[in-house]
Short mmCIF file of C-alpha atoms and ligand atoms in Angstrom, two decimals:
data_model
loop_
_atom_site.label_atom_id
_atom_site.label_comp_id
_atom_site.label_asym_id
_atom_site.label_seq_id
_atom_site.Cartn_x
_atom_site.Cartn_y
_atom_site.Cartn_z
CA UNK X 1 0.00 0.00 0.00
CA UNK X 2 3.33 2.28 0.19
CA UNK X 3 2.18 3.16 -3.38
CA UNK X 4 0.09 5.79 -3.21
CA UNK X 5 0.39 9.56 -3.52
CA UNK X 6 -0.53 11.08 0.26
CA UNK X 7 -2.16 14.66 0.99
CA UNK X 8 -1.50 16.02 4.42
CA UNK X 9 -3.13 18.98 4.91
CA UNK X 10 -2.86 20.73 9.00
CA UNK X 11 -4.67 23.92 10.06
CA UNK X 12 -5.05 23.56 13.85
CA UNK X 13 -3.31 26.32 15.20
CA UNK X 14 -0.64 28.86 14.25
CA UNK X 15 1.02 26.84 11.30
CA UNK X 16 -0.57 26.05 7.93
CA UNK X 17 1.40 23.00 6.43
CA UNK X 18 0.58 21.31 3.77
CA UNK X 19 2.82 18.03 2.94
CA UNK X 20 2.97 15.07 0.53
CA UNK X 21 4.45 11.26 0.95
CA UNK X 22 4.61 9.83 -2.35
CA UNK X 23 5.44 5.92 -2.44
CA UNK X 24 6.48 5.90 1.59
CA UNK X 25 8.78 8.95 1.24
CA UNK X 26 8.32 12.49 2.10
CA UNK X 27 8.86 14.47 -0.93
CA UNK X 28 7.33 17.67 0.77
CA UNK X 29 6.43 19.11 3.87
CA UNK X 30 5.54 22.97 3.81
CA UNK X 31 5.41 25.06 6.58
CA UNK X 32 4.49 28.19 6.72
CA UNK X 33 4.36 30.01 10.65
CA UNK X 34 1.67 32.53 11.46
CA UNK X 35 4.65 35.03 13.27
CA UNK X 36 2.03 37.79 13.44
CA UNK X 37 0.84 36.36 16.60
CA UNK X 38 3.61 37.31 18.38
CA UNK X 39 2.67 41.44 18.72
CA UNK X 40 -0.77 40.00 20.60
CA UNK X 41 1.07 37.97 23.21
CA UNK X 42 -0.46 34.74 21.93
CA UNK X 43 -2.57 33.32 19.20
CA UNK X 44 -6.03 35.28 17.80
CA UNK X 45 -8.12 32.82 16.56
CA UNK X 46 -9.94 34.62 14.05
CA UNK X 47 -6.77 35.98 12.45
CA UNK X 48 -5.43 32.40 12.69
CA UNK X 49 -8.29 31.03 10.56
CA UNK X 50 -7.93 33.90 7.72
CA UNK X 51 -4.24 33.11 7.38
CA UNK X 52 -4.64 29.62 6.45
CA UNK X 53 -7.01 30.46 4.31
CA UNK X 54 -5.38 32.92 2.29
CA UNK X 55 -1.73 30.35 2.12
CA UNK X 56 -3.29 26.63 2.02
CA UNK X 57 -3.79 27.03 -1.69
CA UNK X 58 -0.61 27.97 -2.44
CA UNK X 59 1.01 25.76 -0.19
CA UNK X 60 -0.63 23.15 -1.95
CA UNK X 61 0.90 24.29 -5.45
CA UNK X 62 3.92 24.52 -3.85
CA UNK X 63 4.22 20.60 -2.36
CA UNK X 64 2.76 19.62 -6.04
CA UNK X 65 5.36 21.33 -7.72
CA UNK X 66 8.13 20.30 -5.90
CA UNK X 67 6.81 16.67 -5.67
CA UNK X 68 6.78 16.66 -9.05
CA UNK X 69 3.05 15.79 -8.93
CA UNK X 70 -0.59 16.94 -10.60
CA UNK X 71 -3.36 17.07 -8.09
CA UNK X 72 -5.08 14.42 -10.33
CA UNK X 73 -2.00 11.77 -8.78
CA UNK X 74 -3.29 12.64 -5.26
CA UNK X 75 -4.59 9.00 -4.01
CA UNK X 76 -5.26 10.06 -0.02
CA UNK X 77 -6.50 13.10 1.23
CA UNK X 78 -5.64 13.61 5.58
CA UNK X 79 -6.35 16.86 7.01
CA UNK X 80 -6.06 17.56 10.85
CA UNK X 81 -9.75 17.01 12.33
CA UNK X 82 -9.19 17.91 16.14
CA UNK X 83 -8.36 19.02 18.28
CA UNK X 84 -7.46 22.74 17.53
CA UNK X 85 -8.64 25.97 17.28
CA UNK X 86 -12.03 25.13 15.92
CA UNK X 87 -12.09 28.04 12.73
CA UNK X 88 -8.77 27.39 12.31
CA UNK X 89 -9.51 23.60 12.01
CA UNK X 90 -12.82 23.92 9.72
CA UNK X 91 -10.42 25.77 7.36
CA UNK X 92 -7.87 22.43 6.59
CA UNK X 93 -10.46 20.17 6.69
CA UNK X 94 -13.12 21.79 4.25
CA UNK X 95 -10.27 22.34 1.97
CA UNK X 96 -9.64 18.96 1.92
CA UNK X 97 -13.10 17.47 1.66
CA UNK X 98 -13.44 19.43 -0.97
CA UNK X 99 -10.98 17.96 -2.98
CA UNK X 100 -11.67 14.58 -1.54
CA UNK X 101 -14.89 15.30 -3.28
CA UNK X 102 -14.02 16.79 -6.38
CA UNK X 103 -10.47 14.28 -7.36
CA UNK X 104 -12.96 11.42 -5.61
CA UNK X 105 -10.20 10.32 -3.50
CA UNK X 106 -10.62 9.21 -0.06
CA UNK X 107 -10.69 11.31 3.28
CA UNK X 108 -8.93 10.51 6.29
CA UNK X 109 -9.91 13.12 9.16
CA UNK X 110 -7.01 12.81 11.82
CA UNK X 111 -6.51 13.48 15.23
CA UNK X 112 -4.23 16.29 15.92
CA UNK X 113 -2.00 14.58 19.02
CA UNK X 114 -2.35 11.25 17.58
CA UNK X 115 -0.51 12.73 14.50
CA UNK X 116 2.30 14.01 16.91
CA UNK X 117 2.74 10.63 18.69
CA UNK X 118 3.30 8.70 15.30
CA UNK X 119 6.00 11.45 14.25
CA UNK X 120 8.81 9.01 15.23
CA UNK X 121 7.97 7.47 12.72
CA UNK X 122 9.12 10.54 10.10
CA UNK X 123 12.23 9.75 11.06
CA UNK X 124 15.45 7.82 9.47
CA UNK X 125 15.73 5.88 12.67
CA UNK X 126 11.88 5.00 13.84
CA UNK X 127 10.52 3.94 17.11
CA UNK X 128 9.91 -0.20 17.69
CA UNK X 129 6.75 -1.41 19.80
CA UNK X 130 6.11 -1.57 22.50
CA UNK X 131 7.48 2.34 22.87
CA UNK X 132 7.16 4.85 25.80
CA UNK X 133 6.03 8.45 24.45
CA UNK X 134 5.95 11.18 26.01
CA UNK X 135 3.64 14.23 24.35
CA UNK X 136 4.68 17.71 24.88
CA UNK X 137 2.98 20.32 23.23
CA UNK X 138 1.33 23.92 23.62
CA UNK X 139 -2.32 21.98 24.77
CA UNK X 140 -1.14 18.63 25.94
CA UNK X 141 1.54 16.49 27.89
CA UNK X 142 0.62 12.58 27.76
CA UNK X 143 2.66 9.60 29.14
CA UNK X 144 1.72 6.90 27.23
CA UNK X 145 2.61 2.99 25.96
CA UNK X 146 2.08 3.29 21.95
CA UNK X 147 1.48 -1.14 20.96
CA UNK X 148 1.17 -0.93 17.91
CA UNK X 149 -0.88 1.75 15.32
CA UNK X 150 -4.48 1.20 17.06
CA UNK X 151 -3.44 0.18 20.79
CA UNK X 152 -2.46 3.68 23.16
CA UNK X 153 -2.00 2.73 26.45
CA UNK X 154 -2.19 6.08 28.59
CA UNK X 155 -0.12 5.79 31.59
CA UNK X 156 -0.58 9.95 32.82
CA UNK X 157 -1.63 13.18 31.78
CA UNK X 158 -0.75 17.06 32.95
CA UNK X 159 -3.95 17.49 35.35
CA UNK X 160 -3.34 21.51 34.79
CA UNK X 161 -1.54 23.38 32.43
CA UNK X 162 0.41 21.05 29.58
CA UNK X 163 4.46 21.47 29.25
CA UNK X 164 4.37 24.01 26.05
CA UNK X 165 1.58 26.46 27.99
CA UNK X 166 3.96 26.56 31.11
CA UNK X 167 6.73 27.57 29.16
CA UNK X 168 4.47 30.20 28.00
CA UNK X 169 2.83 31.69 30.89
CA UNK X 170 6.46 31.80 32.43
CA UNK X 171 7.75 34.03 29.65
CA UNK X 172 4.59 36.20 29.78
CA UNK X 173 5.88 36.87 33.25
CA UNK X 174 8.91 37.60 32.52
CA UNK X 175 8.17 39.62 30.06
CA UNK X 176 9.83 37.74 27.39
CA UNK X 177 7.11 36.82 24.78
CA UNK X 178 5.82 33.91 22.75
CA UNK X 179 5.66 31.56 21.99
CA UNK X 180 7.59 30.90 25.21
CA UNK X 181 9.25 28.09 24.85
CA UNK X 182 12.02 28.63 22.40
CA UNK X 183 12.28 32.38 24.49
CA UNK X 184 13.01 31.06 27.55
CA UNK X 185 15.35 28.09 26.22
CA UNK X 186 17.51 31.40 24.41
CA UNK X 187 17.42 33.28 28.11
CA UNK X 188 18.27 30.30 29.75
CA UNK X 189 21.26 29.19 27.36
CA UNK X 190 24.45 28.84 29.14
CA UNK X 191 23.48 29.20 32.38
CA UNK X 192 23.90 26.62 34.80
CA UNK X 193 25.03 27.97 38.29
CA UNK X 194 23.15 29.05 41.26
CA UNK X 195 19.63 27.69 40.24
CA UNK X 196 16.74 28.44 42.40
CA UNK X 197 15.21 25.71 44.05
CA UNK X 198 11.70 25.30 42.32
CA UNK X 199 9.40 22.99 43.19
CA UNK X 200 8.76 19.10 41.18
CA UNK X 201 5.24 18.52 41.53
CA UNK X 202 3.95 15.03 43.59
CA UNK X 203 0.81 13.62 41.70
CA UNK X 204 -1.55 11.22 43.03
CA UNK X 205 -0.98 8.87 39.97
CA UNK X 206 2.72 9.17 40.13
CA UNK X 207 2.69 9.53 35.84
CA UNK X 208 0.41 12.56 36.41
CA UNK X 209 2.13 16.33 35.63
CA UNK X 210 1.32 19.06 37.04
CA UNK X 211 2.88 22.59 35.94
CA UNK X 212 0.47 25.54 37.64
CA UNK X 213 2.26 25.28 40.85
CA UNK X 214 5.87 25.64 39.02
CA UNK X 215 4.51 28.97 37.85
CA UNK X 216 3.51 30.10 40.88
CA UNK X 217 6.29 29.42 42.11
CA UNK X 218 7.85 31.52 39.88
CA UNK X 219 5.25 34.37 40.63
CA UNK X 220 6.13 33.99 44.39
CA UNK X 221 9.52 34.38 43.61
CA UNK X 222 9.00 37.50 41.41
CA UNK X 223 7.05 39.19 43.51
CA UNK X 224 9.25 37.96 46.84
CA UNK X 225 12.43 39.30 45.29
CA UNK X 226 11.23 42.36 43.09
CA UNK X 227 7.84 43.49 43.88
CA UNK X 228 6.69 42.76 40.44
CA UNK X 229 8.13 41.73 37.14
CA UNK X 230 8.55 44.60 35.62
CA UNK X 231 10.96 45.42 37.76
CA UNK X 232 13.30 42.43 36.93
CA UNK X 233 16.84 43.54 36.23
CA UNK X 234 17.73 41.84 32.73
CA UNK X 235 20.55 39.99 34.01
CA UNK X 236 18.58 38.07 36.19
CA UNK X 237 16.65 36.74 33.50
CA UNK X 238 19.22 34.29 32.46
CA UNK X 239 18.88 32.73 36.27
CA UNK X 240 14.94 32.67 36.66
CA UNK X 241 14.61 31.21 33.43
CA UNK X 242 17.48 28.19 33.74
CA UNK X 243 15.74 27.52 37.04
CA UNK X 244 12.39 27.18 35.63
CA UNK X 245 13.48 25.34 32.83
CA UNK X 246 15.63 22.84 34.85
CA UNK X 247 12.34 21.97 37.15
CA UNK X 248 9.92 21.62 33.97
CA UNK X 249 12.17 19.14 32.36
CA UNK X 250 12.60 17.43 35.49
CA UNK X 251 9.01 17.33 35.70
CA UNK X 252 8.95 15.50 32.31
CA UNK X 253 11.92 13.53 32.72
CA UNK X 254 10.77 11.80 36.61
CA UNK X 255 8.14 10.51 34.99
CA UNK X 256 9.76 9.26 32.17
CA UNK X 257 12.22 7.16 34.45
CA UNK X 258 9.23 6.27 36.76
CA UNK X 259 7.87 4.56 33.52
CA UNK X 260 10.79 2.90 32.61
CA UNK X 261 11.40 0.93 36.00
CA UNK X 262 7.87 -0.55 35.17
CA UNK X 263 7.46 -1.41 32.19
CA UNK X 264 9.40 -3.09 29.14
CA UNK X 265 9.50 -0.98 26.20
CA UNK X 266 11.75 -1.33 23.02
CA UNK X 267 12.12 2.27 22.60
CA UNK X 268 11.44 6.04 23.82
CA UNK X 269 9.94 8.52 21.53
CA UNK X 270 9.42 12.60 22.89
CA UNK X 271 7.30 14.51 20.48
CA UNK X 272 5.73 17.99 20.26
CA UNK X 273 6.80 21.35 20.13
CA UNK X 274 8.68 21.01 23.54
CA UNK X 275 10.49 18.08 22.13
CA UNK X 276 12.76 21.15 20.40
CA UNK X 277 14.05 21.53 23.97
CA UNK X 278 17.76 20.88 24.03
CA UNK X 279 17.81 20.44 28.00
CA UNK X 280 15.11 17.83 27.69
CA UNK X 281 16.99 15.87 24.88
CA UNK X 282 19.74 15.67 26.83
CA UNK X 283 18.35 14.52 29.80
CA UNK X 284 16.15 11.71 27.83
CA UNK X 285 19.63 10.76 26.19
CA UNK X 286 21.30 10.05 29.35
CA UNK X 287 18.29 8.39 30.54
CA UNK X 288 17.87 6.45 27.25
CA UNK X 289 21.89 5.25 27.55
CA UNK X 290 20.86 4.73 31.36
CA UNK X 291 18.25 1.95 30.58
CA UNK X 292 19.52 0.52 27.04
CA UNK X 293 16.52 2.21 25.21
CA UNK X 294 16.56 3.54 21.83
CA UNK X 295 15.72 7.56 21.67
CA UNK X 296 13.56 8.43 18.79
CA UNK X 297 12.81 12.62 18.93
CA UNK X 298 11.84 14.26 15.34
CA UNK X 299 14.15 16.74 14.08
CA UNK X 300 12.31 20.14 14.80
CA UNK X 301 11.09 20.49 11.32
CA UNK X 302 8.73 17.65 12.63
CA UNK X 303 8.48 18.38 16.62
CA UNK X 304 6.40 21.26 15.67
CA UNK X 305 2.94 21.59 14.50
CA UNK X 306 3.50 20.11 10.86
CA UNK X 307 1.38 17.86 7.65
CA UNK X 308 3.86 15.39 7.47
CA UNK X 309 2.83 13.34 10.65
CA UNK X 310 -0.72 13.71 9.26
CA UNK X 311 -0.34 12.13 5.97
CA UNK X 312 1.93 10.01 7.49
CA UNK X 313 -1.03 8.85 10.32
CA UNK X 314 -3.47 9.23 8.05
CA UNK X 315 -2.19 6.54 5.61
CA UNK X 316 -1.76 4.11 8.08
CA UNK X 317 -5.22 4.07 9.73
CA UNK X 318 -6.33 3.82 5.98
CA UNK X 319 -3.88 0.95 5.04
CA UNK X 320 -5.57 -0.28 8.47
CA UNK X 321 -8.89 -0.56 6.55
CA UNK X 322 -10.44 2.43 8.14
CA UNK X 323 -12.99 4.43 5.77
CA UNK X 324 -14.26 7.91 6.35
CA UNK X 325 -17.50 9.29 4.92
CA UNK X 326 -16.89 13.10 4.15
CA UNK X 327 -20.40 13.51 6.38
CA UNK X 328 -18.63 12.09 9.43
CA UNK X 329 -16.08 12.33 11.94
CA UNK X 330 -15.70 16.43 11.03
CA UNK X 331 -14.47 17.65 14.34
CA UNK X 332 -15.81 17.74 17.15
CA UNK X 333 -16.91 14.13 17.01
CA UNK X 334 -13.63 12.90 16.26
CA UNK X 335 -12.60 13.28 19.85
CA UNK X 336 -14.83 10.59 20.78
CA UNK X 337 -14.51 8.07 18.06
CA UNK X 338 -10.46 9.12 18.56
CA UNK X 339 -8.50 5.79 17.82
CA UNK X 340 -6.67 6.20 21.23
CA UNK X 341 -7.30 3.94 24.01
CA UNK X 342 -7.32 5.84 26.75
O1 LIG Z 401 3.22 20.92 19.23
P1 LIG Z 401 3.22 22.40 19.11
O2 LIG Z 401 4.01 23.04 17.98
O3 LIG Z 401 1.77 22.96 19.00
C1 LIG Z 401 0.70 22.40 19.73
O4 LIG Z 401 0.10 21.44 19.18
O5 LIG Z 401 0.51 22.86 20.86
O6 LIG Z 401 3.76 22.96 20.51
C2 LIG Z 401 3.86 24.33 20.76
C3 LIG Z 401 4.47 24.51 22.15
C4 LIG Z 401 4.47 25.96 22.61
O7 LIG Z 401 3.91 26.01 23.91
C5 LIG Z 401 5.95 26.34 22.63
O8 LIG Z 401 6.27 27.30 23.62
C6 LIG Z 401 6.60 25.01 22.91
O9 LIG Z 401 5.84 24.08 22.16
N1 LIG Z 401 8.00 24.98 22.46
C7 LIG Z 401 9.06 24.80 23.29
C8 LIG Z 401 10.22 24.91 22.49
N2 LIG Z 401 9.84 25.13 21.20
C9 LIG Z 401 8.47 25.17 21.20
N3 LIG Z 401 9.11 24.57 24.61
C10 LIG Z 401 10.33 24.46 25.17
N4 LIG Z 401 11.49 24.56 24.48
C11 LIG Z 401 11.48 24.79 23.14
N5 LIG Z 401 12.63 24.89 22.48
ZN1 LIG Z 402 0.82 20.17 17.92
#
């Protein structure tokens, strides 16, 4: 079934990508980053939705053209169905059930996360099953057992904010802007001395995370030390955000080990946009060399929000035998007829 020309079309938040996987390889994957955002502090939703609109189309030119392809080869059409910004969503996904209709191709709505926790397999070096992953994104941070392409095992969940948000509420505080993450990575760089002692949170279900007392913590410490955060002297920045960076990835990386005491897994696999971290990929290395695991993270081109991982999870549920009317499964509904097990 590697034979077939694969549309992956995602729209569910700030990035419009559009990608193609032509006979098992990737032969495009366009992304193109909604930086706008940035001047509002975080993501409008209604600007969101009028930017994809106005680039999927030529995105999709563009991944023809360099694919070397017509739209009349396109076999499979897979456009992110959930969850997302829902405008935002409704834009990717009536594009591509329009085309679905009009080539009369098949549809494959897919799940946003379930997209990310296949990206692994983008890579040169892919995960093996049983495999531990560990989700990090802007809206969720899982701990799961991926079996095989239709059996999820969830092992823990954030039950506040997830990873990518706490990285950017911290850097709202700090004043540094989003999105937060790759901000507060850049402030932290090369700092290593003198951390401040931040709190790792204690869940109930010890694969839980929890993040909203971190960034209180921070808060306390803000206002404890300088009133309020405005009034931050810029060379502390470097400090507060290496401290709050080393406890978030700690948070992760507990968690992680916890997990690999108790179960047998073949490999590890970290995806989402926090995956980008470089403090967290070097802690999951040394924990990966610890317990004899193979590491699987996608390069950043694919840790981020990105089409590939959805034509790439959208073929396989169809070479699974799943069939999608274009009637059905249009988000919301997808969330609860979502293929993972949880
Ligand atoms: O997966 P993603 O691109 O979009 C969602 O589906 O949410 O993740 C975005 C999140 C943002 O919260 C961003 O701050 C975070 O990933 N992020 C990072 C880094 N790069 C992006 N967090 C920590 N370190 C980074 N280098
Ligand atoms: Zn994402």
């Amino acid at each position: 079934m590697n034979t077939l020309n694969v549309l992956g079309i995602e729209t569910s938040c700030d990035e419009t990508s559009v990608s193609i996987i032509s006979n098992g390889i990737l032969t495009s994957n366009l992304i193109s980053s909604q930086d706008f955002h940035t001047q509002y502090g975080g993501v409008v939703p209604e600007l969101s939705s009028r930017a994809h609109l106005q680039i999927v189309m030529p995105l999709l030119k563009n991944a023809l053209q360099k694919s070397n392809l017509k739209l009349q080869n396109i076999d499979l059409i897979c456009a992110t169905a959930g969850p997302g910004l829902v405008g935002a969503l409704l834009v990717g996904l009536t594009f591509a059930k329009g085309l679905s209709f009009s080539l009369k191709k098949p549809f494959v709505p897919v799940n946003h996360i379930e997209g990310h926790i296949f990206s692994g397999f983008l890579m040169e070096e892919k995960p093996e099953f049983p495999y531990l992953c560990l989700v990090v994104s802007g809206g969720h941070t899982l701990l799961l057992i991926v079996k095989s392409d239709l059996e999820i095992v969830k092992l823990g969940s954030t039950i506040d904010d997830a990873a990518g948000e706490a990285f950017d509420k911290v850097s709202k505080l700090l004043g540094l802007g989003y999105p937060g993450g790759p901000l507060i990575e850049n402030a932290a760089e090369n700092y290593n001395n003198d951390l401040i002692d931040f709190p790792v949170a204690q869940c109930k279900n010890e694969f839980d995370f929890s993040f909203s007392g971190l960034k209180t913590s921070v808060l306390r410490f803000i206002q404890k030390e300088y009133g309020d955060a405005e009034r931050i002297p810029h060379g502390d920045l470097p400090k507060i955000s290496a401290s709050f960076q080393r406890t978030a990835v700690k948070s992760l990386t507990v968690n992680v080990e916890r997990a690999l005491n108790k179960f047998n897994v073949n490999s590890i696999s970290v995806v989402g946009g926090v995956a980008a971290n470089k403090l967290l990929r070097s802690e999951l290395n040394r924990i990966s060399k610890k317990y004899g695991k193979k590491l699987i993270i996608p390069s950043n081109e694919f840790c981020g929000d990105n089409a590939a991982m959805i034509a790439y999870r959208g073929s396989r549920l169809y070479e699974n035998g799943f069939k999608f009317s274009l009637s059905e499964n249009a988000y919301p509904s997808l969330n609860e007829n979502s293929f993972i097990k949880l």
